[in-house]
Every structure is written in structure tokens, then in C-alpha cells.
Coordinates of C-alpha atoms and ligand atoms in Angstrom, one line a residue:
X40 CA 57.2 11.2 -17.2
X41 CA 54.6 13.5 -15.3
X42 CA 55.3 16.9 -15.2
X43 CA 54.2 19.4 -12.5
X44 CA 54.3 22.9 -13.4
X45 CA 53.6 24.9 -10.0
X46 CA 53.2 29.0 -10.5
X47 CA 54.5 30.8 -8.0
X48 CA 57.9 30.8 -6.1
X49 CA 57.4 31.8 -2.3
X50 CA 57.2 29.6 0.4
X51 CA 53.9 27.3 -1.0
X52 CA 55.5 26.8 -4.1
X53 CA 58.9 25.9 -3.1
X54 CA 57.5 23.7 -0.3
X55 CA 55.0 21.6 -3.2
X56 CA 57.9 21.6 -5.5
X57 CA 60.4 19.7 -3.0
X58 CA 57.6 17.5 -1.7
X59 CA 56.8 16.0 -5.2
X60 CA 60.5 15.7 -5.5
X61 CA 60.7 13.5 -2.2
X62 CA 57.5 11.1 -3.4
X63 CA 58.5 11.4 -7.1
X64 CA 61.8 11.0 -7.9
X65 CA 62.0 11.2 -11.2
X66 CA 58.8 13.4 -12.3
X67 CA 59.2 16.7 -14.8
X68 CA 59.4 19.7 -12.3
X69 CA 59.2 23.4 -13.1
X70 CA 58.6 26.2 -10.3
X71 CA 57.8 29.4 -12.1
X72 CA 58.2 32.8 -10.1
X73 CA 57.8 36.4 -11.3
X74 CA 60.4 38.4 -9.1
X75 CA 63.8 38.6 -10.2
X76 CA 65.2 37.1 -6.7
X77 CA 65.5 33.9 -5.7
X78 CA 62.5 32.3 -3.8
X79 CA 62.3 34.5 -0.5
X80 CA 60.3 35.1 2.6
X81 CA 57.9 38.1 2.9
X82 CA 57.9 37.1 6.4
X83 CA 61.4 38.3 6.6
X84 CA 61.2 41.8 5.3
X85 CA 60.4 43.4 9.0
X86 CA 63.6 42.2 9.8
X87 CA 65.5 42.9 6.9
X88 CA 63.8 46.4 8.2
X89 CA 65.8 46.0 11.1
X90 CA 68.9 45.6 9.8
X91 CA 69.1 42.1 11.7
X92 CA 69.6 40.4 8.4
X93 CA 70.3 41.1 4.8
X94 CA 68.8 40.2 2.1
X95 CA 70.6 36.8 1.5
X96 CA 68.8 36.1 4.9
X97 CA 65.9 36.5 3.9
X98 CA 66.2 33.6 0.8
X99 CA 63.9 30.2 1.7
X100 CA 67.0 28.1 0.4
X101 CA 70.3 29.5 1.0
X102 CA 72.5 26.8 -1.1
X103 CA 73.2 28.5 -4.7
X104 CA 72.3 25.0 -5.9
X105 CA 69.7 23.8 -4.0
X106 CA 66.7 23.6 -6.9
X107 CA 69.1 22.1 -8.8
X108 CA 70.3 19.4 -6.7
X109 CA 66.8 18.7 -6.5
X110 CA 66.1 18.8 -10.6
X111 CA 63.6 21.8 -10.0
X112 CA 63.6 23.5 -13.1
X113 CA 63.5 27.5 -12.2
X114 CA 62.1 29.7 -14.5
X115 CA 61.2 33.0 -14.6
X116 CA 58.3 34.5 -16.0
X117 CA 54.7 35.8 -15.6
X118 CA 51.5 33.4 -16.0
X119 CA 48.9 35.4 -17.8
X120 CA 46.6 32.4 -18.9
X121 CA 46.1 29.3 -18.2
X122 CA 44.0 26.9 -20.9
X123 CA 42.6 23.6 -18.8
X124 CA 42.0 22.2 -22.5
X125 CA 45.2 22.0 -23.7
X126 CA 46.9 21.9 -20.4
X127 CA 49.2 24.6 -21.4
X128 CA 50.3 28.1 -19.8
X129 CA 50.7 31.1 -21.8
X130 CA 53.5 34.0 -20.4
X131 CA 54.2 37.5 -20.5
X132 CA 57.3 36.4 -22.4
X133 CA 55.8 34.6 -25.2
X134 CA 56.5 30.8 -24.6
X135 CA 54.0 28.6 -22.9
X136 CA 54.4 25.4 -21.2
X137 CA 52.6 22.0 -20.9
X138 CA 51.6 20.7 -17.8
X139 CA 50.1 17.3 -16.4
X140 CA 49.7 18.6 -12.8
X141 CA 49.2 22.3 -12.2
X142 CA 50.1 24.0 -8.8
X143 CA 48.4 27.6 -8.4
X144 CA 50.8 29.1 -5.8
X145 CA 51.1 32.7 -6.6
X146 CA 50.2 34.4 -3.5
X147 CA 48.4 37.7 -3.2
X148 CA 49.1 41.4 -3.1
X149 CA 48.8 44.4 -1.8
X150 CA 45.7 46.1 -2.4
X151 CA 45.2 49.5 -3.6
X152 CA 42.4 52.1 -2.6
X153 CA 41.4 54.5 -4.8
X154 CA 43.1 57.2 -3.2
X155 CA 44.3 60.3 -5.6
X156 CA 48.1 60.4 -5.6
X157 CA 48.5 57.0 -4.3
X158 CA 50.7 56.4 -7.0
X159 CA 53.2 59.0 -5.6
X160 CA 56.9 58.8 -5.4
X161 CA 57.4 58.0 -2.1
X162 CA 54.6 55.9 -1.2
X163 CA 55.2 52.5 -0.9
X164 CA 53.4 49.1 -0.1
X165 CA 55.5 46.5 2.0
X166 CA 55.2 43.5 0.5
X167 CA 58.1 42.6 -1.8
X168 CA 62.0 42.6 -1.5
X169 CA 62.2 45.7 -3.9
X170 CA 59.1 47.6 -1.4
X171 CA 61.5 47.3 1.2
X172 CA 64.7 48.3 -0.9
X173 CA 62.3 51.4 -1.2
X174 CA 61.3 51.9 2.3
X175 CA 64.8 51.4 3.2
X176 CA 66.0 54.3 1.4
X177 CA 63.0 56.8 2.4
X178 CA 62.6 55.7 6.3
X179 CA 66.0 57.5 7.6
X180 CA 66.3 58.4 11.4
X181 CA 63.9 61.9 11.8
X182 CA 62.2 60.9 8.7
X183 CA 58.2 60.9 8.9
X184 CA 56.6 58.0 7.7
X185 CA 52.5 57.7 7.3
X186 CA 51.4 54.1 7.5
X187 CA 47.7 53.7 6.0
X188 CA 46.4 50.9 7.4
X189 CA 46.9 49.2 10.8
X190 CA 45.9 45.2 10.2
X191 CA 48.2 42.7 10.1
X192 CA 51.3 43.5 8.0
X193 CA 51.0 46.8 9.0
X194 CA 51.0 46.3 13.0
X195 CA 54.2 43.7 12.1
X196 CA 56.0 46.3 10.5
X197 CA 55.5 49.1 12.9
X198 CA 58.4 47.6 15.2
X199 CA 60.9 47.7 12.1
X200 CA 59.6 51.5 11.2
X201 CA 60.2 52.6 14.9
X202 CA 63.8 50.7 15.0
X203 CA 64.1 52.4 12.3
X204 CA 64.3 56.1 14.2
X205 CA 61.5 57.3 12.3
X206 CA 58.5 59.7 13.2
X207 CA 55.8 57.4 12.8
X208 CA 52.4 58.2 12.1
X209 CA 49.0 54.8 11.6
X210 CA 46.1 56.4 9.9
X211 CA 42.9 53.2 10.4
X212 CA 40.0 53.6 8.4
X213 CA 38.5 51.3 10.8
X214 CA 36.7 52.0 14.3
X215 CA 40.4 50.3 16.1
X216 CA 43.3 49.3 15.3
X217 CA 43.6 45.6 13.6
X218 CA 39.7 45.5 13.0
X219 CA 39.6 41.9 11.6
X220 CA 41.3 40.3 13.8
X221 CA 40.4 42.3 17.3
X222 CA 37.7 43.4 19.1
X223 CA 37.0 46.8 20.5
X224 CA 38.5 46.4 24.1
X225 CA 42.1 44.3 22.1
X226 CA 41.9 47.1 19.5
X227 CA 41.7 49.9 21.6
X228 CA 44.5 48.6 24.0
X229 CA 46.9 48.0 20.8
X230 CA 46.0 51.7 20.2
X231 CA 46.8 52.9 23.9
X232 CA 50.1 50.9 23.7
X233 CA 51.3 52.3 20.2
X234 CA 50.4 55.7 21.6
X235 CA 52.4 55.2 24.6
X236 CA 55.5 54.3 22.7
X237 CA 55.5 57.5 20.3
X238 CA 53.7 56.2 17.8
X239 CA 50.7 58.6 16.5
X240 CA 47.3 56.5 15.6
X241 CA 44.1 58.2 14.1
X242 CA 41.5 55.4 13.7
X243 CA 38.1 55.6 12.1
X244 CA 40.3 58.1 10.1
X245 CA 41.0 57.6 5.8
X246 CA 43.8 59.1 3.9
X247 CA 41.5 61.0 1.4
X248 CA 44.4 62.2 -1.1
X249 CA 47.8 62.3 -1.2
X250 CA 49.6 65.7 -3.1
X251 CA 53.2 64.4 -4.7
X252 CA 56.3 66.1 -3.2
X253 CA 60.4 65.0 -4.1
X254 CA 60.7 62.8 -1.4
X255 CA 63.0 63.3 0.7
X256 CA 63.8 67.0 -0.1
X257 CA 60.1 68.4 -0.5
X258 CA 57.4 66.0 1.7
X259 CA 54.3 64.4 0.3
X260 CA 50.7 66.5 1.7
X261 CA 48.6 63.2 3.2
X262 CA 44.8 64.9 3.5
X263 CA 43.1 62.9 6.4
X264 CA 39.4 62.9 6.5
X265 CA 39.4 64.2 10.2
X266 CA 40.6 67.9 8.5
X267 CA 44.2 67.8 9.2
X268 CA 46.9 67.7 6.5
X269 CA 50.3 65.9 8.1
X270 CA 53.2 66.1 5.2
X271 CA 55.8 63.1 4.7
X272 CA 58.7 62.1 3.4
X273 CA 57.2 58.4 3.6
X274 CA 54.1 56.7 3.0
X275 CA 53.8 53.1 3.3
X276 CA 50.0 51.5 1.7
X277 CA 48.9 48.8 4.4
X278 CA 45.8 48.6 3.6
X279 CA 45.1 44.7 3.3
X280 CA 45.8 42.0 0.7
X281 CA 43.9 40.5 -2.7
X282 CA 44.7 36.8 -4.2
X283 CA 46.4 37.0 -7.7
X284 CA 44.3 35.7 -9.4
X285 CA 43.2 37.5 -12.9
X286 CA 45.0 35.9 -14.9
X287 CA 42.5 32.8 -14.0
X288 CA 39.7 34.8 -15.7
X289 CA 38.3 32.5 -18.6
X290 CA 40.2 29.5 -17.6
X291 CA 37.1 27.2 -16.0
X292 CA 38.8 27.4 -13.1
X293 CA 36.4 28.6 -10.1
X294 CA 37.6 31.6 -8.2
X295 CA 35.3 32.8 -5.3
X296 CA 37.5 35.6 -3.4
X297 CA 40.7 32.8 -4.1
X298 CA 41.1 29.7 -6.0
X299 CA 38.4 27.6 -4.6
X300 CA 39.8 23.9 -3.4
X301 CA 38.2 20.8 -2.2
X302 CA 40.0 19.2 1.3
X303 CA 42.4 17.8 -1.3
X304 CA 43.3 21.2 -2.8
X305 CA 42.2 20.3 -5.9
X306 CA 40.3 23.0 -7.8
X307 CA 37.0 22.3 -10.2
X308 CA 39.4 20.9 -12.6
X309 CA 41.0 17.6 -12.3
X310 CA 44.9 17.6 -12.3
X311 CA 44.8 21.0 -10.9
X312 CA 45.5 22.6 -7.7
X313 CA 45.9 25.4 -5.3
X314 CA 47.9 26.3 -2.2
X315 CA 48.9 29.3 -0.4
X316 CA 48.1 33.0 0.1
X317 CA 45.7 32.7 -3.0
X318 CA 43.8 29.3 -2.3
X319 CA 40.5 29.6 -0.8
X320 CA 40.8 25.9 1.1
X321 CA 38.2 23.6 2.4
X322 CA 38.6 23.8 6.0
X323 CA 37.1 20.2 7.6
X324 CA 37.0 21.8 10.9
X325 CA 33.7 24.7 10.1
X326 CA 33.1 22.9 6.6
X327 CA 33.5 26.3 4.9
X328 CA 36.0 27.5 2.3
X329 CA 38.3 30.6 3.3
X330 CA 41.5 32.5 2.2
X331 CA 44.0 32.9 5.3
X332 CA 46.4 34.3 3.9
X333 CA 49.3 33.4 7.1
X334 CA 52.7 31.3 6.0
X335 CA 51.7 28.4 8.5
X336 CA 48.3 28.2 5.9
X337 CA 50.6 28.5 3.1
X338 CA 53.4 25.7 4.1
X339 CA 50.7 22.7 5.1
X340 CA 48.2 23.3 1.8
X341 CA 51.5 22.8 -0.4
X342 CA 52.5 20.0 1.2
X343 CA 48.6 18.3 1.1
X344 CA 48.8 19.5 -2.6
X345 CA 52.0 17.9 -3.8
X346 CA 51.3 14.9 -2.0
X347 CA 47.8 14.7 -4.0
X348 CA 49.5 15.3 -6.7
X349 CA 52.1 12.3 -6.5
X350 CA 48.7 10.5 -6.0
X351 CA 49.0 9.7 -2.0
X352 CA 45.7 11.1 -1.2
X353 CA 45.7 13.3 1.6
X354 CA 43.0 15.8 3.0
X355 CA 43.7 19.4 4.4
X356 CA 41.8 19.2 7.7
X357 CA 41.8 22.6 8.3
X358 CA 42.7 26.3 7.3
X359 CA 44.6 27.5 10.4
X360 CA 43.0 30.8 11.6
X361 CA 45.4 31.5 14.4
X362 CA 47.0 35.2 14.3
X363 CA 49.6 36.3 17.0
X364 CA 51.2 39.9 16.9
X365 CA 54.1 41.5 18.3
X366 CA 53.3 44.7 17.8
X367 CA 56.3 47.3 19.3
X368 CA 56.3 44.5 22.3
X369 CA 52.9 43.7 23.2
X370 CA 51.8 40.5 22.2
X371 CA 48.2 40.0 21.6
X372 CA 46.5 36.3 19.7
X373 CA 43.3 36.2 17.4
X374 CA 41.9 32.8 16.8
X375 CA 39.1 31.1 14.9
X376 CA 35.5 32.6 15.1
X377 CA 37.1 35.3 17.4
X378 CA 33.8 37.2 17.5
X379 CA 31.7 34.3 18.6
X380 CA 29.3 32.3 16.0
X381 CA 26.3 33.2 14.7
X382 CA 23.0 33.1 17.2
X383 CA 25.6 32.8 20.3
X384 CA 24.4 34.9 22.5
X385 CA 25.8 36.3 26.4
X386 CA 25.9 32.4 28.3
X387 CA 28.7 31.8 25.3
X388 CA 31.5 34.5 25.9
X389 CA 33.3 35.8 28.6
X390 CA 35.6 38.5 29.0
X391 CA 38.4 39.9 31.5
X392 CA 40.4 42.8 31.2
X393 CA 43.0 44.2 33.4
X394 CA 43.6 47.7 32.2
X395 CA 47.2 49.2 33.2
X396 CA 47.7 52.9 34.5
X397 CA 50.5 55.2 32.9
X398 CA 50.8 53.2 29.6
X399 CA 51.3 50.0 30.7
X400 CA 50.7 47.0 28.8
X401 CA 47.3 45.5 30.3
X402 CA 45.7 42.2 29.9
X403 CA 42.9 41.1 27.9
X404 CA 41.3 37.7 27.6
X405 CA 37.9 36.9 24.9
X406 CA 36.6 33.7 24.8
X407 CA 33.7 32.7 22.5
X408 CA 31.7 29.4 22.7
X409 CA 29.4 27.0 21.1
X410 CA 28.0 24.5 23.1
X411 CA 30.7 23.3 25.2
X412 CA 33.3 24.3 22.8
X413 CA 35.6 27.4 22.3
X414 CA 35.8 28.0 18.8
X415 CA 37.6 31.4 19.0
X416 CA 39.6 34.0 21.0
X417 CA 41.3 37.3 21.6
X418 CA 43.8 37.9 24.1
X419 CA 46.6 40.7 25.1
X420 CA 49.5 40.6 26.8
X421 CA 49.2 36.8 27.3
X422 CA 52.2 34.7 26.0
X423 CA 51.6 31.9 28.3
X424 CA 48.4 30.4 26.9
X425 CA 49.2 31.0 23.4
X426 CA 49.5 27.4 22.7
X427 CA 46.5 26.0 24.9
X428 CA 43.8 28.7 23.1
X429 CA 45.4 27.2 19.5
X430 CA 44.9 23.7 20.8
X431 CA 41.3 24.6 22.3
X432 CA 40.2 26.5 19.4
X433 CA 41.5 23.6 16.5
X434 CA 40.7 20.9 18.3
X435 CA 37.3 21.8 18.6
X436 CA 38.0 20.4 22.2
X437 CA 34.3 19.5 24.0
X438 CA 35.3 21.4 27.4
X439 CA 31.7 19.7 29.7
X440 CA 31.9 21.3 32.8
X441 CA 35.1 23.1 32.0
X442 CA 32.9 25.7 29.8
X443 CA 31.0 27.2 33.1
X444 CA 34.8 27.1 35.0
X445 CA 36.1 29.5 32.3
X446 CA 33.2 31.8 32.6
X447 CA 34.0 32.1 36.1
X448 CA 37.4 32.2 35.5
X449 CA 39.2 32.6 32.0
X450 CA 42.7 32.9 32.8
X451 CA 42.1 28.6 33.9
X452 CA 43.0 28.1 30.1
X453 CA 45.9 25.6 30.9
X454 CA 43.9 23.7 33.4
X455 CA 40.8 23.0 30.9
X456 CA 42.8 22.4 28.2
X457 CA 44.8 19.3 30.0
X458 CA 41.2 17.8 31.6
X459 CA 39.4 18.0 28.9
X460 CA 41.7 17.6 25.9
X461 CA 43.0 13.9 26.6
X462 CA 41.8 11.4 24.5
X463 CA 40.1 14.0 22.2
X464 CA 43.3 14.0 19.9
X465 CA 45.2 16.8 19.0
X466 CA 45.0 18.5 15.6
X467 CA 47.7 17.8 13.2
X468 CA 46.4 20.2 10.3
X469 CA 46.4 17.0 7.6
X470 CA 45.2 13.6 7.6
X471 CA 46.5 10.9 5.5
X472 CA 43.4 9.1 4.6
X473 CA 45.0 5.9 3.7
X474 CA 45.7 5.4 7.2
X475 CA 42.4 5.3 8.0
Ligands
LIG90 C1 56.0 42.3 5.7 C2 55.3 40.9 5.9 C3 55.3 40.2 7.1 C4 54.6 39.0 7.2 N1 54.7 38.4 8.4 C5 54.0 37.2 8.5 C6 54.0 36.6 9.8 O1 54.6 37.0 10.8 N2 53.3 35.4 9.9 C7 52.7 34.8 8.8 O2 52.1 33.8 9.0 N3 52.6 35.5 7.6 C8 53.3 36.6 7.5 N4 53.2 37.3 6.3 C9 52.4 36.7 5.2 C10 53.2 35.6 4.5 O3 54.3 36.2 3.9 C11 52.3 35.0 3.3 O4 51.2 34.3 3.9 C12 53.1 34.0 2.5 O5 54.2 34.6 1.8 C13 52.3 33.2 1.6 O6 53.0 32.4 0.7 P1 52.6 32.1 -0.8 O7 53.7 31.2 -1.3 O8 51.2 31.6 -0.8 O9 52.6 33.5 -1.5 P2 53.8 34.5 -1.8 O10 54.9 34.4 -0.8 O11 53.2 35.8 -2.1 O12 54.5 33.9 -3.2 C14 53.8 33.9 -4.4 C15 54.8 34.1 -5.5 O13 54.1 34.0 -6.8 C16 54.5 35.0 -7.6 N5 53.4 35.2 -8.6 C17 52.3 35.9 -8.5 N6 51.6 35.9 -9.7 C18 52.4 35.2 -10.6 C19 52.2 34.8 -11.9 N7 51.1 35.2 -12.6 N8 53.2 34.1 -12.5 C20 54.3 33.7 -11.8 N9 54.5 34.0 -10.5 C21 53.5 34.8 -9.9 C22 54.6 36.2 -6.6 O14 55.3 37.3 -7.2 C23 55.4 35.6 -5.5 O15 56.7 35.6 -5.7 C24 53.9 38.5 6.1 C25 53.9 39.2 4.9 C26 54.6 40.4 4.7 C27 54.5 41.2 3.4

């Protein structure tokens, strides 16, 4: 009987384990996970935040005995080497465990900058169920909170801070707010907005060193590099994510900056495979590898993983690069090669922006081209197109004469996408090959 062995119990791990339960009924499954809850969503924790849910809401699988209904054996413990040779796994408790098939789900985490005191009481990443049982306790109504970093997670959480009645303060090493994801006109209006609802945002600002206080009866001293001191009772690290994957380190198993797949998500070692926040995938679409570390990403290379490893061979055709943010109400979309392609030059971009006086929300629209194609985008304060720039951008949709329209005239999004996009085929993420 094979048994797959899959580390790493969020949503990748949980999605690979039921689908090689569906294709293999009776294969040897064990889904290992290092946190003491049961498999959850990080996805979640804003609104946990909130107060809209609890934490039971924020479990993947609410039945008590859904795993094992399914025969997935749950264990709980740390990887901390894995030998390809012996197809074994060594953990932090002692035991180890064979494996025929291996499943690499473990996800990433928060990383840390070498900032002095960062390891402060009171300071706080937000990336796990106990970070927000900590934030939780710290981010009272009044309180003031100092949120380094203002990318992804950290323009998602703002909403939940602010709900939250606190005093909040961004602090963005970068030249804008969400610098990998936004250009200079999107970053700035995120900035104008935030600033408009309350929210204080240095960019091109560092924290430089944070002095310990007692949180919340004497505040923590943040020292920014623009001179000012602003004290705290909260500080929450935001400051980007890193793949887990050290414990990797001498197991012939080829890391670039994540696990690095083929289209099959199958690593340099036969039999074993990786999916998730810490896969770097083969994406079909630009023929490169890349980590994108986004749920969607996470959910579709553990499904093309399990089924390759039930043996139905299936190809990941491509790492979804599609980023849409609510932050504190303004919606604003970052897709593929946002900041055009290499040797692109002025005839392959166009940009409109409609600024709004007295803090209003504004529009923005980016779009970047290769030959007739629009292989990425920003936009703000649109929520109609959302779905047309996805299905432009992954479709690698050939626009003809609908290229030189949307120069004229971006905000025809809908109408290129419906002339040009018939009979070019939609893209459906994976492709079963046997189909072919
Ligand atoms: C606050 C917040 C909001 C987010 N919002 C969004 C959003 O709106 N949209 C979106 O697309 N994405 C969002 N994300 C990102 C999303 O949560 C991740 O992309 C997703 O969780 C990736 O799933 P995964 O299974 O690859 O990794 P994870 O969810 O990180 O799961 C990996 C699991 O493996 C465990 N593990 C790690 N190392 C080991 C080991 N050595 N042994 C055993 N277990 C191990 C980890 O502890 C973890 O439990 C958000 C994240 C956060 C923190």
C-alpha cells in the first residue's frame, strides 16, 4: 500500500491529502502539521481581527472528524530532515517516518529584519492563530499600534487594526506603499487614501530600533530613520514572507528561493513534491519558476501534486500572479508582469488616472504589453474589470487591433476582452495531459 506523507497542514496540504484520498482509496495517508490547532486558514485571521468570526471559523474543516472519515492520519510534529535515500523523515520529537510519496507543503513565514529589539514583548508578526491571540490582546480601542511594513499582509490587515479602534501608525521602507505589487501613481494613491482615513503612513521610512517597554502599561520607543521616535503599545512585523525551507538543507532536494518543481510539481527527486506558499512552480505561461505565495497558488499546485502522485499525470499551467486588495475600502488589482517586460518600451503601456479632490478614492488603470498582448496590470478603485484584466493577463489573450484601442482608451477592458478572447480558450490553471 503506497503511502504519502505530505508536511505541512494549511490549506495545500489538506487540499493534496483529500485529493489522493478521492483517486486512492485505499493508499497510507499521513498529513503532518506543526501548530497545535487544527488545519486553519491564515486567510482568516483579518477577520478573526474583526471579531466577525471566532476561531472555530477560521478551521479549513469544521467536522471534529473529518480527517478521519477520510483515513488521514494527523500527526503532529516538526520535520527537521528529510533523507531522499532512505525515504524517511526525521522530527523534532524523535520518531521518523517512511514515505513512498513526499508532499512538501509547509508554507512560509514571516520574515525578520535585523532590527534591535525586534524581539520585544509587544511586537508581533501576523501570521499565525497564536500572532493574532497576541495582537488581540495588545490592539484595544485608543491603543497605538506601529505596523512595519505596508505589502500585502500588511495592507489586508490594516482594515481589521482600524475596526479594531486603534491609533494606527504604517512605517514602508519602500519609496510607496505595497512596492511589489504597485507602481508609483497606485502606491501613492493607497497612501493618500490610508491618510485620509486616519491612518498615519511614513514611506521610504525604516524602523531602525525598537527600546522594550511593559506593554500595555509602559509603551515600546519605535526609532524611525526620518529622526522621530513614536512610542507604542503595539508593534506588528509586516515586513514580507520566506519559504520554510531549512530543514531541506543537505537533503538533494533543490531549493532556489522555494522548493523548485517541474510543471508536474515534482522536485529534482522522483517521488517527491511541492505545493504551496513554499513551492517555487513552473509556471507554463512565462516558462519561469516563481514562489507566489497567494492561497489561490496554494489550492491548485496541491491538487496538480496529489493527482501526480496517484499517477494521473497532470501539468500546472501556471502560477497565478493576480493580487487584489481591499485596503480600508479601496480596492486596487496587481497582475502578472505589472511593470511591463523587459525591452518594452512607451508604444507598450498606457496609463489613466483620475485623481479625486478632498480624499476621495480616485481611479487608476496600468496596462503593460508585449506585442499584441497584455501581460500585466495595476488598477485602483476599479471592481468592475477585475475579472476581464485576470482573463486578459492569463490567457495571454492576442488583442490585434484591440491593443492600439486600449491605448486610446483603457477603461474598453470589457469590450477587448469579449472580441478578442473567443476562441482563444480561457485559462483553467491545470491541464490534464491525458486528455490531450
Ligand atoms: C493575515 C493573512 C492574510 C492573508 N490573506 C490572503 C488573501 O486575502 N488572499 C490570499 O490569496 N492569500 C492570503 N494570505 C496568504 C495565504 O494564507 C497563504 O498563501 C496560504 O496560507 C498558503 O498555504 P500553504 O498551505 O502553502 O501554507 P501555510 O498556510 O503556511 O501552511 C503550512 C503549514 O506547514 C507548517 N509547517 C511549516 N514547517 C513545518 C515543518 N518543518 N514540519 C511540519 N509542519 C510545518 C506550518 O506551520 C503551517 O501550519 C494571507 C496570509 C495572512 C497571514
Amino acid at each position: 500500500m503506497t503511502h504519502h506523507v505530505i508536511l505541512g497542514a494549511g490549506p495545500a496540504g489538506v487540499i493534496a491529502a483529500e485529493t489522493i484520498r478521492q483517486h486512492a482509496p485505499s493508499d497510507r495517508i499521513t498529513l503532518v502539521g506543526n501548530e497545535a490547532e487544527p488545519p486553519y486558514s491564515r486567510m482568516a485571521i483579518p477577520y478573526l481581527l474583526m471579531g466577525n468570526i471566532d476561531e472555530r471559523g477560521t478551521y479549513l474543516r469544521k467536522g471534529a472528524t473529518h480527517f478521519a472519515d477520510l483515513r488521514i492520519n494527523q500527526l503532529q510534529a516538526q520535520a527537521e530532515r528529510v533523507d531522499t535515500a532512505t525515504k524517511t523523515i526525521a522530527f523534532n520529537n524523535g520518531e521518523a517516518l517512511a514515505y513512498d510519496r513526499l508532499l512538501i507543503a509547509t508554507g512560509s513565514h514571516p520574515a525578520s529584519p535585523p532590527i534591535p529589539g525586534l524581539d520585544s514583548a509587544g511586537v508581533h508578526p501576523c501570521w499565525t492563530l497564536a500572532d493574532a491571540r497576541n495582537i488581540m490582546a495588545l490592539a484595544q480601542p485608543g491603543a497605538r499600534v506601529l505596523q512595519m511594513g505596508a505589502g500585502f499582509i500588511g495592507c489586508i490587515i490594516m482594515e481589521a487594526l482600524t475596526q479594531r479602534g486603534v491609533r494606527l501608525t504604517v512605517v514602508e521602507m519602500g519609496d510607496r506603499m505595497v512596492p511589489r505589487m504597485m507602481g508609483p501613481v497606485a502606491g501613492g494613491m493607497i497612501k493618500d487614501w490610508c491618510q485620509a482615513q486616519g491612518v498615519q503612513v511614513f514611506t521610504g521610512t525604516r524602523v531602525e530600533a525598537i527600546v522594550p517597554g511593559t506593554p500595555p502599561h509602559t509603551p515600546l520607543q519605535v526609532r524611525l530613520s526620518n529622526g522621530q521616535t513614536l512610542e507604542a503599545e503595539l508593534v506588528i512585523s509586516a515586513t514580507g514572507v520566506k519559504p520554510n525551507i531549512g530543514f531541506l538543507e543537505h537533503s538533494g532536494i533543490t531549493c532556489l528561493q522555494g522548493v523548485l518543481t517541474d510543471e508536474h510539481l515534482q522536485t529534482n527527486v522522483a517521488g517527491v513534491y511541492a505545493a504551496g506558499d513554499c513551492a517555487e512552480a513552473f509556471d507554463k505561461v512565462s516558462g519561469t519558476t516563481m514562489v507566489s505565495a497567494i492561497q489561490p497558488n496554494a489550492a491548485e499546485q496541491a491538487r496538480v501534486a496529489a493527482l501526480n502522485m496517484v499517477g494521473q499525470r497532470t501539468a500546472l499551467r501556471g502560477v497565478t500572479q493576480i493580487n487584489v486588495l481591499d485596503t480600508l475600502g479601496l480596492i486596487s488589482t496587481s497582475f502578472g508582469n505589472w511593470q511591463g517586460v523587459a525591452g518594452s518600451g512607451p508604444a507598450d503601456r498606457v496609463e489613466l488616472t483620475e485623481h479625486q479632490a478632498n480624499g476621495g478614492k480616485g481611479r487608476h488603470l496600468s496596462l503593460q504589453f508585449k506585442d499584441d498582448v497584455m501581460v500585466g496590470c495595476n488598477s485602483v478603485g476599479w471592481t468592475e474589470h477585475v475579472g476581464v484584466m485576470r482573463g486578459l493577463v492569463e490567457g495571454a489573450i492576442h488583442l490585434g487591433p484591440w491593443k492600439e484601442r486600449l491605448k486610446q482608451d483603457p477603461t474598453q477592458l470589457m469590450q477587448a476582452y469579449l472580441a478578442s478572447a473567443q476562441g482563444q480558450g480561457a485559462w483553467n490553471g491545470a491541464s490534464d495531459e491525458r486528455r490531450r
